[in-house]
Amino acid sequence: MKIKIINGPNINMLGIREPGIYGSENFKTLIGNIKKWGKDNKVKVVCYQSNYEGDLVTQIQKCLGKFDGIVINPGAYTHTSIAILDAAKAVKIPVVEVHISKVEEREDFRQVSYIRNACVKTITGHGIQGYIEALDFFKNDFKNSAAKAGDK
């Protein structure tokens, strides 16, 4: 199994940017936790971060035929990017949307998620642990639910 982690704008500023909302753990800790999970679970996990919308679209497109799943935190592009949504739909790879904060309890503009229309699951408000939950979902729950669906 191969999973691509795609992070959008300002995720690289974890621990610096509004720690009251996003926590005090930094981006290096997030990536370290993800890599450790991959090693412990014998799953290839590749991480990518960009502050540029087009780069995120390109990374999604590059997953076609190479990855079994995508975990994405598009950052502010969650609420604005139809291009990211269209890329996710085009590659037809299962996508899990992750947000560190509880976006559903924040500003009105954060209530809109374009990417959610292409996702099999959304995880919000669990801090950086949400990424591990998304990886666990791909390894366990998604695999099992897909197998059960095939049995019907």
mmCIF file of C-alpha atoms in Angstrom, residues 51-145:
data_model
loop_
_atom_site.group_PDB
_atom_site.id
_atom_site.type_symbol
_atom_site.label_atom_id
_atom_site.label_comp_id
_atom_site.label_asym_id
_atom_site.label_seq_id
_atom_site.Cartn_x
_atom_site.Cartn_y
_atom_site.Cartn_z
ATOM 1 C CA ASN A 51 1.737 26.948 -0.389
ATOM 2 C CA TYR A 52 0.766 27.026 -4.086
ATOM 3 C CA GLU A 53 -2.538 25.739 -5.441
ATOM 4 C CA GLY A 54 -1.142 24.583 -8.790
ATOM 5 C CA ASP A 55 1.555 22.533 -7.045
ATOM 6 C CA LEU A 56 -1.132 20.743 -5.017
ATOM 7 C CA VAL A 57 -3.123 19.986 -8.178
ATOM 8 C CA THR A 58 0.023 18.611 -9.842
ATOM 9 C CA GLN A 59 0.803 16.403 -6.840
ATOM 10 C CA ILE A 60 -2.708 14.950 -6.882
ATOM 11 C CA GLN A 61 -2.401 14.246 -10.607
ATOM 12 C CA LYS A 62 0.983 12.554 -10.085
ATOM 13 C CA CYS A 63 -0.719 10.055 -7.742
ATOM 14 C CA LEU A 64 -2.601 8.469 -10.645
ATOM 15 C CA GLY A 65 -1.550 4.846 -10.959
ATOM 16 C CA LYS A 66 1.081 5.219 -8.234
ATOM 17 C CA PHE A 67 -0.797 5.578 -4.928
ATOM 18 C CA ASP A 68 -3.647 3.705 -3.268
ATOM 19 C CA GLY A 69 -4.895 6.674 -1.271
ATOM 20 C CA ILE A 70 -4.427 10.379 -0.594
ATOM 21 C CA VAL A 71 -4.625 12.144 2.741
ATOM 22 C CA ILE A 72 -5.071 15.852 2.096
ATOM 23 C CA ASN A 73 -5.188 18.978 4.212
ATOM 24 C CA PRO A 74 -5.632 21.685 1.590
ATOM 25 C CA GLY A 75 -5.460 24.428 4.233
ATOM 26 C CA ALA A 76 -7.260 27.576 3.095
ATOM 27 C CA TYR A 77 -7.704 26.070 -0.386
ATOM 28 C CA THR A 78 -10.313 23.789 1.199
ATOM 29 C CA HIS A 79 -12.747 26.683 0.982
ATOM 30 C CA THR A 80 -11.801 28.070 -2.422
ATOM 31 C CA SER A 81 -10.296 25.522 -4.788
ATOM 32 C CA ILE A 82 -12.439 23.847 -7.372
ATOM 33 C CA ALA A 83 -9.165 22.963 -9.160
ATOM 34 C CA ILE A 84 -8.063 20.750 -6.252
ATOM 35 C CA LEU A 85 -11.515 19.126 -6.168
ATOM 36 C CA ASP A 86 -11.410 18.476 -9.914
ATOM 37 C CA ALA A 87 -7.929 16.922 -9.679
ATOM 38 C CA ALA A 88 -9.074 14.602 -6.883
ATOM 39 C CA LYS A 89 -12.116 13.552 -8.900
ATOM 40 C CA ALA A 90 -10.010 12.990 -12.020
ATOM 41 C CA VAL A 91 -7.527 10.552 -10.457
ATOM 42 C CA LYS A 92 -10.292 8.416 -8.885
ATOM 43 C CA ILE A 93 -8.114 7.548 -5.871
ATOM 44 C CA PRO A 94 -9.741 7.406 -2.413
ATOM 45 C CA VAL A 95 -9.109 10.685 -0.565
ATOM 46 C CA VAL A 96 -9.395 11.472 3.151
ATOM 47 C CA GLU A 97 -9.709 15.141 4.103
ATOM 48 C CA VAL A 98 -7.932 16.108 7.331
ATOM 49 C CA HIS A 99 -8.084 19.358 9.293
ATOM 50 C CA ILE A 100 -6.134 19.931 12.486
ATOM 51 C CA SER A 101 -8.722 22.317 13.919
ATOM 52 C CA LYS A 102 -12.490 21.879 14.221
ATOM 53 C CA VAL A 103 -13.342 23.834 11.090
ATOM 54 C CA GLU A 104 -17.047 23.247 11.697
ATOM 55 C CA GLU A 105 -16.789 25.414 14.837
ATOM 56 C CA ARG A 106 -14.827 28.235 13.239
ATOM 57 C CA GLU A 107 -15.621 31.176 10.929
ATOM 58 C CA ASP A 108 -18.535 30.905 8.492
ATOM 59 C CA PHE A 109 -16.264 30.861 5.438
ATOM 60 C CA ARG A 110 -14.550 27.726 6.780
ATOM 61 C CA GLN A 111 -17.846 25.816 6.607
ATOM 62 C CA VAL A 112 -17.442 25.324 2.858
ATOM 63 C CA SER A 113 -15.239 22.434 1.758
ATOM 64 C CA TYR A 114 -14.950 21.854 -1.957
ATOM 65 C CA ILE A 115 -12.577 18.889 -1.576
ATOM 66 C CA ARG A 116 -15.095 17.056 0.628
ATOM 67 C CA ASN A 117 -17.114 16.268 -2.513
ATOM 68 C CA ALA A 118 -14.311 13.923 -3.601
ATOM 69 C CA CYS A 119 -13.548 12.379 -0.201
ATOM 70 C CA VAL A 120 -14.432 9.041 1.359
ATOM 71 C CA LYS A 121 -13.919 10.440 4.869
ATOM 72 C CA THR A 122 -13.295 13.733 6.697
ATOM 73 C CA ILE A 123 -11.431 14.085 10.001
ATOM 74 C CA THR A 124 -11.483 17.436 11.824
ATOM 75 C CA GLY A 125 -10.363 18.730 15.182
ATOM 76 C CA HIS A 126 -8.076 15.886 16.234
ATOM 77 C CA GLY A 127 -4.847 17.865 15.891
ATOM 78 C CA ILE A 128 -1.990 16.228 14.044
ATOM 79 C CA GLN A 129 -3.291 12.861 15.280
ATOM 80 C CA GLY A 130 -5.969 13.216 12.596
ATOM 81 C CA TYR A 131 -3.385 12.262 9.989
ATOM 82 C CA ILE A 132 -2.662 8.992 11.813
ATOM 83 C CA GLU A 133 -6.407 8.327 12.005
ATOM 84 C CA ALA A 134 -6.623 8.833 8.238
ATOM 85 C CA LEU A 135 -3.743 6.412 7.677
ATOM 86 C CA ASP A 136 -5.364 3.869 10.005
ATOM 87 C CA PHE A 137 -8.588 4.259 8.029
ATOM 88 C CA PHE A 138 -6.800 3.383 4.794
ATOM 89 C CA LYS A 139 -4.980 0.455 6.358
ATOM 90 C CA ASN A 140 -7.942 -1.019 8.236
ATOM 91 C CA ASP A 141 -11.422 0.399 7.824
ATOM 92 C CA PHE A 142 -11.378 1.391 4.153
ATOM 93 C CA LYS A 143 -9.779 -1.866 3.094
ATOM 94 C CA ASN A 144 -12.325 -3.859 5.125
ATOM 95 C CA SER A 145 -15.352 -1.866 3.945
#
